[in-house]
Amino acid sequence: MSQFDASTCTDDVIRGVDLCGKQVVVTGASSGLGVETARSLAAAGADVLLVARNTGKLETALATLRSAVPGASFDSVLLDLADLASVRSGADAILARCPRIDVLVNNAGVMACPLMRTADGLEMQFGTNHVGHFLLTARLMPALCAAAPSRIVNLSSAGHKFGAMNFDDPNYEQREYNKWVAYGESKTANVLFTVGLERRFAKRGVHALAVHPGVIMTELSRHMEEADFELLQSRGGPEGLQLKSVEQGAATSVWAASAAELEGRGGLYLEDCHVAGPAAVGQDGGVEAYATDPDLADRLWDVSESLVDEPFA
């Protein structure tokens, strides 16, 4: 049973943890949760490679981290998850520097954006949050297997409750676009991907965990309007929307990446630095059954391989 809760910060989680000699890769590492996750894991001794799509923001993040954790080992690779060609070339660059990866944190994401398309014509939230990470993880799997026991941390969200996967039209080519339903579907996909990974790679020592970080005001919310905050507030339970600091929001990711009690475990949905149970009517928290259904996880796996036009490693 985890000793932590919703108020736990990254420094609480990482205290006493030794990650020396471990290689960590963090996507979306140019701001917010990604930077804080990278800082915390580096402070525990890990070598951290940052992945992001913006050169300027990535250089700023590197400078900030090197100042915050003097002597730590940081590297970076440019990669745009909304462009599968960029994912492939970026993955090659990562593998060239990291033949072994102990922890992959799939942190990058897009939330509640207007209808937009990736370079490959996919709906932006599904394409970035899931499909891009699906291909990246596939390409990096040899390095994760080489470092086994290793972990994959997929950033999901309680937002998965906004929508189960729509397998008939995942890219909004026929139906009317709803940015929150699209976001929910992409976050459901993150959990299903976690389940699929665990089913396929646990026997090789690679375990996958899905994380709900909580609600944090970061660049992820840049597309949100007042009505969106009111919507979230209405869904925040009797006490309303409970905001976390960046240090509190990144704590569950850091716990997933480093906690000894999670060794050898996977296919789980984590929130507030503990393993969440099934969602219950009238109660906050938990994971919806449609997000952990193994048959749906297999169906999403097949769809994802088709969308990236290659089998998973």
Coordinates of C-alpha atoms in Angstrom, one line a residue:
M1 CA 0.0 0.0 0.0
S2 CA 1.4 3.4 -1.0
Q3 CA 2.3 5.8 1.8
F4 CA 1.6 8.8 -0.5
D5 CA -1.6 10.7 -1.5
A6 CA -2.8 13.6 -3.6
S7 CA -0.7 16.1 -1.7
T8 CA 2.5 14.2 -2.3
C9 CA 5.3 16.0 -4.2
T10 CA 8.0 14.6 -6.4
D11 CA 10.7 15.2 -3.8
D12 CA 8.7 13.1 -1.3
V13 CA 8.4 10.2 -3.8
I14 CA 12.1 10.2 -4.9
R15 CA 13.6 10.6 -1.4
G16 CA 16.0 7.8 -0.7
V17 CA 15.7 6.3 -4.2
D18 CA 18.9 5.6 -6.1
L19 CA 18.6 5.6 -9.9
C20 CA 22.4 5.8 -10.7
G21 CA 23.2 4.0 -13.9
K22 CA 19.6 4.1 -15.1
Q23 CA 18.6 5.6 -18.5
V24 CA 15.3 7.5 -18.6
V25 CA 13.6 9.0 -21.7
V26 CA 10.9 11.6 -21.2
T27 CA 8.6 12.9 -24.0
G28 CA 7.1 16.3 -23.8
A29 CA 10.0 17.4 -21.7
S30 CA 10.2 21.0 -22.6
S31 CA 7.8 22.4 -19.9
G32 CA 5.5 21.5 -17.1
L33 CA 5.2 17.9 -15.9
G34 CA 7.9 16.7 -18.3
V35 CA 10.6 19.0 -16.9
E36 CA 9.7 18.3 -13.3
T37 CA 9.7 14.5 -14.0
A38 CA 13.1 14.8 -15.6
R39 CA 14.4 16.9 -12.8
S40 CA 13.3 14.5 -10.1
L41 CA 14.6 11.4 -11.8
A42 CA 17.9 13.1 -12.5
A43 CA 18.2 14.2 -8.9
A44 CA 18.0 10.5 -8.0
G45 CA 21.0 9.8 -10.3
A46 CA 19.3 8.8 -13.6
D47 CA 20.7 9.8 -17.0
V48 CA 17.8 11.6 -18.6
L49 CA 17.1 12.2 -22.3
L50 CA 14.5 14.9 -23.0
V51 CA 12.3 14.6 -26.1
A52 CA 10.3 17.5 -27.5
R53 CA 9.4 19.2 -30.8
N54 CA 10.5 22.8 -30.2
T55 CA 14.2 23.6 -30.3
G56 CA 14.0 26.8 -28.3
K57 CA 11.9 25.4 -25.5
L58 CA 14.0 22.3 -25.3
E59 CA 17.2 24.3 -25.0
T60 CA 15.6 26.4 -22.2
A61 CA 14.5 23.3 -20.4
L62 CA 18.0 21.8 -20.6
A63 CA 19.5 25.0 -19.2
T64 CA 17.0 25.0 -16.4
L65 CA 17.6 21.4 -15.5
R66 CA 21.4 21.7 -15.6
S67 CA 21.2 24.6 -13.2
A68 CA 18.7 22.7 -10.9
V69 CA 20.7 19.5 -10.9
P70 CA 24.4 20.3 -11.3
G71 CA 26.4 17.4 -12.5
A72 CA 23.4 15.4 -13.7
S73 CA 23.5 13.8 -17.2
F74 CA 21.0 15.4 -19.6
D75 CA 20.6 14.9 -23.4
S76 CA 17.9 15.7 -25.8
V77 CA 16.3 14.7 -29.1
L78 CA 13.9 16.7 -31.3
L79 CA 10.8 14.7 -32.2
D80 CA 7.3 15.7 -33.2
L81 CA 4.8 13.1 -32.1
A82 CA 2.3 14.5 -34.6
D83 CA 4.5 13.5 -37.5
L84 CA 5.2 9.8 -37.9
A85 CA 8.2 10.4 -40.1
S86 CA 9.6 12.6 -37.2
V87 CA 8.8 9.8 -34.7
R88 CA 10.8 7.3 -36.8
S89 CA 13.9 9.6 -37.3
G90 CA 13.7 10.7 -33.6
A91 CA 13.5 7.1 -32.4
D92 CA 16.6 6.3 -34.4
A93 CA 18.5 9.2 -32.8
I94 CA 17.4 8.0 -29.3
L95 CA 18.5 4.5 -30.0
A96 CA 21.9 5.7 -31.2
R97 CA 22.5 7.3 -27.8
C98 CA 20.5 4.9 -25.6
P99 CA 20.9 1.2 -26.6
R100 CA 19.4 0.5 -23.2
I101 CA 16.4 2.3 -21.7
D102 CA 15.3 1.6 -18.2
V103 CA 12.3 3.9 -18.1
L104 CA 10.3 5.5 -20.9
V105 CA 7.9 8.2 -19.8
N106 CA 5.4 8.9 -22.5
N107 CA 4.4 12.3 -21.0
A108 CA 3.7 14.5 -24.0
G109 CA 0.1 15.4 -24.8
V110 CA -2.5 17.7 -26.4
M111 CA -5.8 18.6 -24.6
A112 CA -9.1 19.9 -25.8
C113 CA -7.8 21.5 -29.0
P114 CA -10.0 22.5 -32.0
L115 CA -10.3 19.9 -34.8
M116 CA -6.8 19.6 -36.1
R117 CA -4.9 17.0 -38.1
T118 CA -1.4 15.5 -37.7
A119 CA 1.0 15.4 -40.6
D120 CA -0.5 12.0 -41.4
G121 CA -4.1 13.1 -41.3
L122 CA -5.0 11.7 -37.9
E123 CA -7.2 13.6 -35.4
M124 CA -4.6 15.6 -33.4
Q125 CA -5.4 14.4 -29.9
F126 CA -5.6 10.7 -30.8
G127 CA -2.7 11.0 -33.2
T128 CA -0.4 12.8 -30.7
N129 CA -1.4 11.3 -27.4
H130 CA -1.7 7.7 -28.5
V131 CA -0.6 6.9 -32.1
G132 CA 2.7 8.9 -32.0
H133 CA 3.6 7.3 -28.6
F134 CA 2.6 3.8 -29.9
L135 CA 5.1 4.1 -32.8
L136 CA 7.8 5.6 -30.6
T137 CA 7.4 2.9 -28.0
A138 CA 7.5 0.2 -30.7
R139 CA 10.7 1.6 -32.1
L140 CA 12.3 1.9 -28.6
M141 CA 11.2 -1.5 -27.4
P142 CA 14.5 -3.3 -28.3
A143 CA 16.3 -0.9 -25.8
L144 CA 13.6 -1.4 -23.2
C145 CA 14.0 -5.2 -23.5
A146 CA 17.8 -4.9 -23.3
A147 CA 17.5 -3.1 -20.0
A148 CA 14.8 -5.3 -18.5
P149 CA 13.4 -5.1 -15.9
S150 CA 12.3 -1.8 -17.4
R151 CA 9.2 0.3 -17.3
I152 CA 6.9 2.3 -19.6
V153 CA 4.9 5.1 -18.0
N154 CA 2.0 6.3 -20.1
L155 CA 0.4 9.6 -19.1
S156 CA -3.4 9.2 -19.2
S157 CA -6.0 11.2 -17.3
A158 CA -9.2 11.0 -15.4
G159 CA -10.3 12.6 -18.7
H160 CA -10.6 9.0 -20.0
K161 CA -14.1 9.2 -18.4
F162 CA -15.1 11.6 -21.2
G163 CA -15.1 8.8 -23.8
A164 CA -14.6 5.2 -24.6
M165 CA -12.7 4.4 -27.8
N166 CA -14.8 4.8 -31.0
F167 CA -13.3 2.2 -33.2
D168 CA -15.7 3.0 -36.1
D169 CA -14.3 6.5 -36.5
P170 CA -11.3 7.2 -34.3
N171 CA -10.1 10.1 -36.4
Y172 CA -13.4 12.0 -36.7
E173 CA -13.8 11.6 -40.4
Q174 CA -17.6 11.0 -40.3
R175 CA -18.9 12.2 -36.9
E176 CA -19.2 15.7 -35.5
Y177 CA -16.1 16.7 -33.5
N178 CA -16.2 17.2 -29.8
K179 CA -12.9 18.2 -28.3
W180 CA -13.6 16.8 -24.9
V181 CA -14.9 13.4 -26.2
A182 CA -11.8 13.3 -28.5
Y183 CA -9.5 14.0 -25.5
G184 CA -11.3 11.3 -23.5
E185 CA -10.9 8.8 -26.2
S186 CA -7.2 9.5 -26.6
K187 CA -6.7 9.1 -22.8
T188 CA -8.7 5.9 -22.9
A189 CA -6.3 4.8 -25.6
N190 CA -3.4 5.5 -23.3
V191 CA -4.8 3.1 -20.7
L192 CA -5.7 0.4 -23.3
F193 CA -2.1 0.7 -24.7
T194 CA -0.8 0.1 -21.2
V195 CA -2.9 -3.0 -20.9
G196 CA -1.8 -4.2 -24.3
L197 CA 1.9 -3.6 -23.6
E198 CA 1.7 -5.6 -20.3
R199 CA 0.1 -8.5 -22.0
R200 CA 2.8 -8.7 -24.7
F201 CA 6.0 -7.7 -22.9
A202 CA 5.7 -8.5 -19.2
K203 CA 7.2 -12.0 -19.8
R204 CA 10.3 -10.1 -21.2
G205 CA 10.6 -8.0 -18.1
V206 CA 9.0 -4.8 -19.6
H207 CA 6.1 -3.5 -17.6
A208 CA 3.7 -0.7 -18.4
L209 CA 1.8 1.7 -16.1
A210 CA -0.8 4.3 -16.9
V211 CA -0.9 7.5 -14.8
H212 CA -3.5 10.1 -14.0
P213 CA -1.5 13.1 -12.8
G214 CA -4.4 15.2 -11.6
V215 CA -5.4 18.7 -12.8
I216 CA -2.5 21.1 -13.2
M217 CA -2.4 24.4 -15.0
T218 CA 0.4 23.9 -17.5
E219 CA 0.8 24.5 -21.2
L220 CA -1.5 21.5 -21.8
S221 CA -4.5 23.8 -21.0
R222 CA -3.6 26.5 -23.6
H223 CA -6.6 25.7 -25.8
M224 CA -9.1 25.9 -22.9
E225 CA -11.7 28.6 -22.5
E226 CA -13.8 29.7 -19.5
A227 CA -16.6 27.3 -20.4
D228 CA -14.1 24.4 -20.4
F229 CA -13.0 25.2 -16.9
E230 CA -16.6 25.4 -15.8
L231 CA -17.2 21.9 -17.4
L232 CA -14.2 20.5 -15.4
Q233 CA -15.4 22.2 -12.3
S234 CA -18.8 20.6 -12.6
R235 CA -17.2 17.2 -12.9
G236 CA -14.8 17.8 -9.9
G237 CA -17.0 16.2 -7.3
P238 CA -18.6 17.9 -4.3
E239 CA -15.6 19.9 -3.5
G240 CA -15.1 21.1 -7.1
L241 CA -12.0 21.0 -9.2
Q242 CA -8.9 20.2 -7.1
L243 CA -5.8 21.7 -8.6
K244 CA -2.3 20.4 -8.0
S245 CA 1.0 22.1 -8.3
V246 CA 3.4 20.8 -11.0
E247 CA 5.4 19.1 -8.2
Q248 CA 2.3 17.3 -7.0
G249 CA 1.1 16.5 -10.6
A250 CA 4.4 14.9 -11.6
A251 CA 4.7 12.9 -8.4
T252 CA 2.6 9.9 -9.7
S253 CA 4.8 9.7 -12.8
V254 CA 7.9 9.7 -10.7
W255 CA 6.4 7.1 -8.4
A256 CA 5.5 4.9 -11.4
A257 CA 9.0 5.3 -12.8
S258 CA 10.9 4.5 -9.5
A259 CA 8.8 2.8 -6.8
A260 CA 10.2 -0.5 -5.6
E261 CA 6.7 -1.7 -4.7
L262 CA 5.8 -1.5 -8.4
E263 CA 8.6 -3.8 -9.5
G264 CA 7.3 -6.6 -11.7
R265 CA 3.8 -5.1 -11.9
G266 CA 2.0 -3.5 -14.8
G267 CA -1.2 -3.0 -16.7
L268 CA -2.3 -0.7 -13.9
Y269 CA -3.8 2.7 -13.7
L270 CA -2.3 5.0 -11.1
E271 CA -3.6 8.1 -9.4
D272 CA -2.4 10.1 -6.4
C273 CA 0.6 7.8 -6.0
H274 CA -1.3 4.7 -5.6
V275 CA -2.9 1.9 -7.7
A276 CA -6.4 2.9 -8.5
G277 CA -9.4 0.6 -8.4
P278 CA -12.4 0.4 -10.7
A279 CA -14.4 3.5 -11.1
A280 CA -17.7 3.5 -9.1
V281 CA -20.9 5.4 -9.7
G282 CA -21.1 8.6 -7.6
Q283 CA -17.4 8.4 -6.6
D284 CA -14.4 10.3 -7.8
G285 CA -11.3 8.5 -9.1
G286 CA -10.8 5.0 -10.4
V287 CA -10.6 3.7 -13.9
E288 CA -13.4 2.8 -16.2
A289 CA -13.8 -0.8 -17.2
Y290 CA -13.7 0.1 -20.9
A291 CA -10.2 1.4 -20.5
T292 CA -8.8 -1.8 -19.1
D293 CA -10.7 -4.4 -21.2
P294 CA -8.1 -6.7 -22.7
D295 CA -10.2 -7.4 -25.8
L296 CA -10.5 -3.7 -26.5
A297 CA -6.8 -3.4 -25.8
D298 CA -6.1 -6.0 -28.5
R299 CA -8.5 -4.2 -30.9
L300 CA -6.7 -0.9 -30.4
W301 CA -3.4 -2.6 -30.9
D302 CA -4.5 -3.9 -34.3
V303 CA -5.9 -0.4 -35.3
S304 CA -2.7 1.3 -34.2
E305 CA -0.5 -1.0 -36.2
S306 CA -2.6 -0.3 -39.2
L307 CA -2.4 3.4 -38.7
V308 CA 1.4 3.4 -38.4
D309 CA 1.6 0.9 -41.2
E310 CA 4.0 -1.4 -39.5
P311 CA 3.9 -4.2 -36.9
F312 CA 4.9 -3.4 -33.3
A313 CA 8.5 -4.4 -32.5

